[in-house]
PDB file of C-alpha atoms in Angstrom:
ATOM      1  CA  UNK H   1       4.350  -6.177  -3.429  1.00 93.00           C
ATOM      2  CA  UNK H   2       2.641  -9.349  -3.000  1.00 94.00           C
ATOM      3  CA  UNK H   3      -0.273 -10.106  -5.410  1.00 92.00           C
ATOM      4  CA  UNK H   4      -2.432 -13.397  -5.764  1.00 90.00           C
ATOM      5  CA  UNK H   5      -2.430 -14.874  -9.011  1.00 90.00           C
ATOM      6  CA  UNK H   6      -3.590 -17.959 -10.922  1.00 87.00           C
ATOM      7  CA  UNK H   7      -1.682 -18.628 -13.896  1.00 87.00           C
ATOM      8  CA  UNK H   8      -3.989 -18.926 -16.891  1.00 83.00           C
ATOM      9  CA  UNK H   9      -2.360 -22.002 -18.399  1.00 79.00           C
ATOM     10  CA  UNK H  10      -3.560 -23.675 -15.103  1.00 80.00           C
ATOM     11  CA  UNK H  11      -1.465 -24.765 -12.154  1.00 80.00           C
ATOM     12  CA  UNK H  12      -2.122 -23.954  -8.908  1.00 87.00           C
ATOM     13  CA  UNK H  13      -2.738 -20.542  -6.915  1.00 88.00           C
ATOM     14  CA  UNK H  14       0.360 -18.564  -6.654  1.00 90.00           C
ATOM     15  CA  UNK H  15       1.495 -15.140  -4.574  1.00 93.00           C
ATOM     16  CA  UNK H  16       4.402 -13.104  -6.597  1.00 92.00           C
ATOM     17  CA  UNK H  17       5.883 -10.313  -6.498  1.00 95.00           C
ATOM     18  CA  UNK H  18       5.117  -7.451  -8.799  1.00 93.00           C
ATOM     19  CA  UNK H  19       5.848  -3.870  -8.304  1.00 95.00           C
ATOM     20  CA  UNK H  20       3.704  -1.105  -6.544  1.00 95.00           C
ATOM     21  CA  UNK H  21       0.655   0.563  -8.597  1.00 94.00           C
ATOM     22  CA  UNK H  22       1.166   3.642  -9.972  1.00 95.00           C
ATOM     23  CA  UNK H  23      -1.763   5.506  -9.866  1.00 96.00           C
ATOM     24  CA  UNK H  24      -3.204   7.828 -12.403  1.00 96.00           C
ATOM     25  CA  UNK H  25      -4.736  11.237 -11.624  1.00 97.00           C
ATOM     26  CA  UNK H  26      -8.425   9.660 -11.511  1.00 97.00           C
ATOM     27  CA  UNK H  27      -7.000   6.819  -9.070  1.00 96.00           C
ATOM     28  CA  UNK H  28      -6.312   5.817  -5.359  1.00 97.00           C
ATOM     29  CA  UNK H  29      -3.838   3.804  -3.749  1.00 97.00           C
ATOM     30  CA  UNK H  30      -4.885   1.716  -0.949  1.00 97.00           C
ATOM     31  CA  UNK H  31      -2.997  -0.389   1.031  1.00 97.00           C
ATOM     32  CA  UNK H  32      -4.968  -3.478   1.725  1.00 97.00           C
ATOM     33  CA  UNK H  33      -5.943  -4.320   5.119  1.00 96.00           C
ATOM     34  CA  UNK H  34      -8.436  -7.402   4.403  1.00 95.00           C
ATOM     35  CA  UNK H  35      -9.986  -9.049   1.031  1.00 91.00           C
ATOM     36  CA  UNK H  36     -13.071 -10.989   0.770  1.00 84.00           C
ATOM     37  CA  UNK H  37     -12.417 -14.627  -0.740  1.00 84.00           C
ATOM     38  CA  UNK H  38     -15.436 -15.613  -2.578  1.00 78.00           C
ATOM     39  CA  UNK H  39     -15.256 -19.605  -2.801  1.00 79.00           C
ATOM     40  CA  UNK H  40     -17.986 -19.504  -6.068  1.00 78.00           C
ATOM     41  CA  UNK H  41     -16.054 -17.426  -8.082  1.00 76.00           C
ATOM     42  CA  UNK H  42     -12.626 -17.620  -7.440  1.00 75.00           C
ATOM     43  CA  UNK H  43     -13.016 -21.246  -7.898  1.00 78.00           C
ATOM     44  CA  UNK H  44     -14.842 -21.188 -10.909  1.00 78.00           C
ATOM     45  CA  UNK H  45     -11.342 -18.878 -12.498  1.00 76.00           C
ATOM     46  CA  UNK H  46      -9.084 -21.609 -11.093  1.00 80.00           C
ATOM     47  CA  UNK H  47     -11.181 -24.448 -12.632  1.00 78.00           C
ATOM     48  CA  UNK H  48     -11.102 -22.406 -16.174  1.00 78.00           C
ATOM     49  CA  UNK H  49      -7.696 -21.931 -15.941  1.00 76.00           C
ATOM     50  CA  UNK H  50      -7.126 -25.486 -14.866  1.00 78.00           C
ATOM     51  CA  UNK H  51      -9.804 -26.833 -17.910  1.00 78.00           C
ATOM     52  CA  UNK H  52      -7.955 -27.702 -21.379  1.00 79.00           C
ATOM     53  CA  UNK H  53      -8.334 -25.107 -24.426  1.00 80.00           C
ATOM     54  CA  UNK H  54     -11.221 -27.170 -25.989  1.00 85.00           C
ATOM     55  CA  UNK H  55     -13.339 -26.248 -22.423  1.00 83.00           C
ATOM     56  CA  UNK H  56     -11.756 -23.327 -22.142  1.00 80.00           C
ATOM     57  CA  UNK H  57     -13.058 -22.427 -26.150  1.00 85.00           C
ATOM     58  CA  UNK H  58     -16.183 -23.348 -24.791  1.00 89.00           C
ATOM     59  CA  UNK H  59     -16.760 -21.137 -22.057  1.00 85.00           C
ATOM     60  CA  UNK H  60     -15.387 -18.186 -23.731  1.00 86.00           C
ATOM     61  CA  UNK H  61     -17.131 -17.707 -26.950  1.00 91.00           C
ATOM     62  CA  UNK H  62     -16.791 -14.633 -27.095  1.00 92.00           C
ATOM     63  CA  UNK H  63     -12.865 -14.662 -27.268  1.00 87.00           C
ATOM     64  CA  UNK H  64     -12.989 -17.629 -29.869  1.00 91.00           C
ATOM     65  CA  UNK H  65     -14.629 -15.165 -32.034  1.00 93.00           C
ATOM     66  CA  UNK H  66     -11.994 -12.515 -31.738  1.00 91.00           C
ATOM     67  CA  UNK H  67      -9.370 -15.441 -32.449  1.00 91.00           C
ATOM     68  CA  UNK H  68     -11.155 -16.200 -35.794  1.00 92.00           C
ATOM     69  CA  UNK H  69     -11.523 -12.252 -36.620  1.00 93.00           C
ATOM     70  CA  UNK H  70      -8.195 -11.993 -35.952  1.00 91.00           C
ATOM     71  CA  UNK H  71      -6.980 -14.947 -38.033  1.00 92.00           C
ATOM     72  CA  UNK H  72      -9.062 -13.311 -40.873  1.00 94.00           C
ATOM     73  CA  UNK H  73      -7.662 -10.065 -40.420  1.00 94.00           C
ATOM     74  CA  UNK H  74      -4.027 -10.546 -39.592  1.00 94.00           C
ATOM     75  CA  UNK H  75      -3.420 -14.262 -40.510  1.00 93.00           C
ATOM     76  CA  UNK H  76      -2.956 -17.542 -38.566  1.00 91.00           C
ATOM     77  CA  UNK H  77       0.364 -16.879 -37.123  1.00 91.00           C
ATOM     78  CA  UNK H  78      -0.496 -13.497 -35.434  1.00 90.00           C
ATOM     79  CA  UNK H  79      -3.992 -14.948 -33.965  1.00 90.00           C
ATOM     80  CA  UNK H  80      -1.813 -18.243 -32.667  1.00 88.00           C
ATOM     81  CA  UNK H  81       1.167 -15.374 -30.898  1.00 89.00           C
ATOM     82  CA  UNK H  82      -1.916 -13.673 -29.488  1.00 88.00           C
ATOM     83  CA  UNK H  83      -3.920 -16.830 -27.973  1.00 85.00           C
ATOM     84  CA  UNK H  84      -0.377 -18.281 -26.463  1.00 83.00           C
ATOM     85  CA  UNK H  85       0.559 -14.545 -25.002  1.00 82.00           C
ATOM     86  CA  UNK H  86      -2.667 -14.492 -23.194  1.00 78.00           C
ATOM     87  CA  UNK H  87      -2.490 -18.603 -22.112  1.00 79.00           C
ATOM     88  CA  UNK H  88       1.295 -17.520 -20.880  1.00 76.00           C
ATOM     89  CA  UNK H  89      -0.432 -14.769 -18.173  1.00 79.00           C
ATOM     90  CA  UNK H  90      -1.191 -14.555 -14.642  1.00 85.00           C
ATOM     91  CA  UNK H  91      -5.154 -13.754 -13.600  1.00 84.00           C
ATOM     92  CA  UNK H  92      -4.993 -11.469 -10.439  1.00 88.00           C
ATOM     93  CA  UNK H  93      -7.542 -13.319  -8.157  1.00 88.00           C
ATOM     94  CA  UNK H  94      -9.974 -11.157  -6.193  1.00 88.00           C
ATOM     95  CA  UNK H  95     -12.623  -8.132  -6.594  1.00 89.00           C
ATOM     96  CA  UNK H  96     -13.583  -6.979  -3.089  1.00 91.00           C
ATOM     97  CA  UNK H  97     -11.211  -5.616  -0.273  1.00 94.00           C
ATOM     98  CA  UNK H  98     -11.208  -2.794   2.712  1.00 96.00           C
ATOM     99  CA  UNK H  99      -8.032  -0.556   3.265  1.00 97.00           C
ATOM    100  CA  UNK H 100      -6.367   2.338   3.823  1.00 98.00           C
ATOM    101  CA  UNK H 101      -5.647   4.936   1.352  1.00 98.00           C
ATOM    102  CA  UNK H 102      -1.538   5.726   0.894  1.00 98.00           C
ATOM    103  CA  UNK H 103      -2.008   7.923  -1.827  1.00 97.00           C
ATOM    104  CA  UNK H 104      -4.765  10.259  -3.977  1.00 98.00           C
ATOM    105  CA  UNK H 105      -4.176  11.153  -7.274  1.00 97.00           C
ATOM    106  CA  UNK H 106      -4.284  14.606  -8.578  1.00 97.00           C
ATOM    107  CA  UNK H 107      -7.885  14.993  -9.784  1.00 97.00           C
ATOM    108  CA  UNK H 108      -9.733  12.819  -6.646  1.00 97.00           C
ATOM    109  CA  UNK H 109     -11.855  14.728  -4.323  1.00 96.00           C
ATOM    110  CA  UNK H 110     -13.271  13.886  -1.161  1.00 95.00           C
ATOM    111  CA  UNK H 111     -10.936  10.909  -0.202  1.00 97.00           C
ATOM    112  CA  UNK H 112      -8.028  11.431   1.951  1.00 96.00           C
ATOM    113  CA  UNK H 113      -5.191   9.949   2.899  1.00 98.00           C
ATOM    114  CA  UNK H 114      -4.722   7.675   5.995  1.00 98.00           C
ATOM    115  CA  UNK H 115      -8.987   7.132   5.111  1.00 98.00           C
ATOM    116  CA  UNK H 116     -10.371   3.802   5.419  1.00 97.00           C
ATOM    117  CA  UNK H 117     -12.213   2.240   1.985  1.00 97.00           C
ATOM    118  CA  UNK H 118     -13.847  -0.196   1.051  1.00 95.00           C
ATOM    119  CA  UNK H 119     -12.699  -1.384  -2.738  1.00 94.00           C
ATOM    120  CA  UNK H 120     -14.346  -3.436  -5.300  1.00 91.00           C
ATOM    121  CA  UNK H 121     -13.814  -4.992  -9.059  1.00 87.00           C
ATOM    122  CA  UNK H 122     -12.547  -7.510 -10.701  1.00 81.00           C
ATOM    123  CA  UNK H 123      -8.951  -6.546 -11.801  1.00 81.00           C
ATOM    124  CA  UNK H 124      -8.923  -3.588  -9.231  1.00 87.00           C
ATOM    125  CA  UNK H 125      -9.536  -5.141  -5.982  1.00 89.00           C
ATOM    126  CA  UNK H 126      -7.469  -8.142  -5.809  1.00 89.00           C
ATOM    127  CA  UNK H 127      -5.758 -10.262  -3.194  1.00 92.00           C
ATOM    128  CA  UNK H 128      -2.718  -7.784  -3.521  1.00 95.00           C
ATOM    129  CA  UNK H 129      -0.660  -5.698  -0.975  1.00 96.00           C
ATOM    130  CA  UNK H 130      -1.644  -2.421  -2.508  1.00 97.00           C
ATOM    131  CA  UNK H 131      -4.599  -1.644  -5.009  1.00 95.00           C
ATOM    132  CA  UNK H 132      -4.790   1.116  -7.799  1.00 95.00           C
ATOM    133  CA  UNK H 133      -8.332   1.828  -7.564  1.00 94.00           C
ATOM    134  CA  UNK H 134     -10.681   4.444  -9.657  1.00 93.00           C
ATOM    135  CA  UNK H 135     -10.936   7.900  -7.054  1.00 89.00           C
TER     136      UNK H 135
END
């Protein structure tokens, strides 16, 4: 499956491959029919992404402070492992898209499939072939 992605340690915009959701008994699959670009947001990722780690400190206080609690709590070397694991990842780009639904998991009611939907969130709705979305 094809997904849109913007690598965290900058770079440009890129479309992998990663395998098919698997849903959970709460979720949908939909297979994605159109997504909504939204030029304010989705450029405002890619410029974070593309920003050095002083800007990028900067606009994410809140994730500087988990850094330092987890430098107190675990030590340097853990809290440096965990800040380059998440600089080495891929953002999925996206948060609203329309399609139809391939597959219902166990404990969904009222959605079908072959049913068209409308999706939304960020980190659910992406730019992707197929989307595991909340039932």
């Amino acid at each position: 499956m094809k997904q849109v992605v913007q690598p965290v340690s900058g770079g440009p915009v890129e479309v992998l491959e990663f395998p098919r959701p698997v849903i959970s008994p709460t979720e949908v699959l939909v297979r994605t029919e159109a997504s909504v670009i939204s030029p304010g947001t989705e450029r405002a990722v890619t410029a974070l992404a593309r920003s050095s780690l002083l800007a990028k400190a900067r606009a994410r206080p809140d994730l500087v402070r988990r850094v330092v609690r987890k430098a107190q709590a675990e030590g340097i070397p853990a809290a440096t492992r965990a800040v380059r694991g998440r600089l080495a990842g891929d953002v999925p780009l996206g948060y609203s898209a329309a399609g139809v639904v391939a597959e219902v998991g166990a404990a969904v009611e009222g959605i079908g499939v072959g049913q068209l939907v409308a999706t939304g969130g960020a980190g659910k709705a992406n730019h992707a072939e197929y989307q595991a979305v909340p039932g």
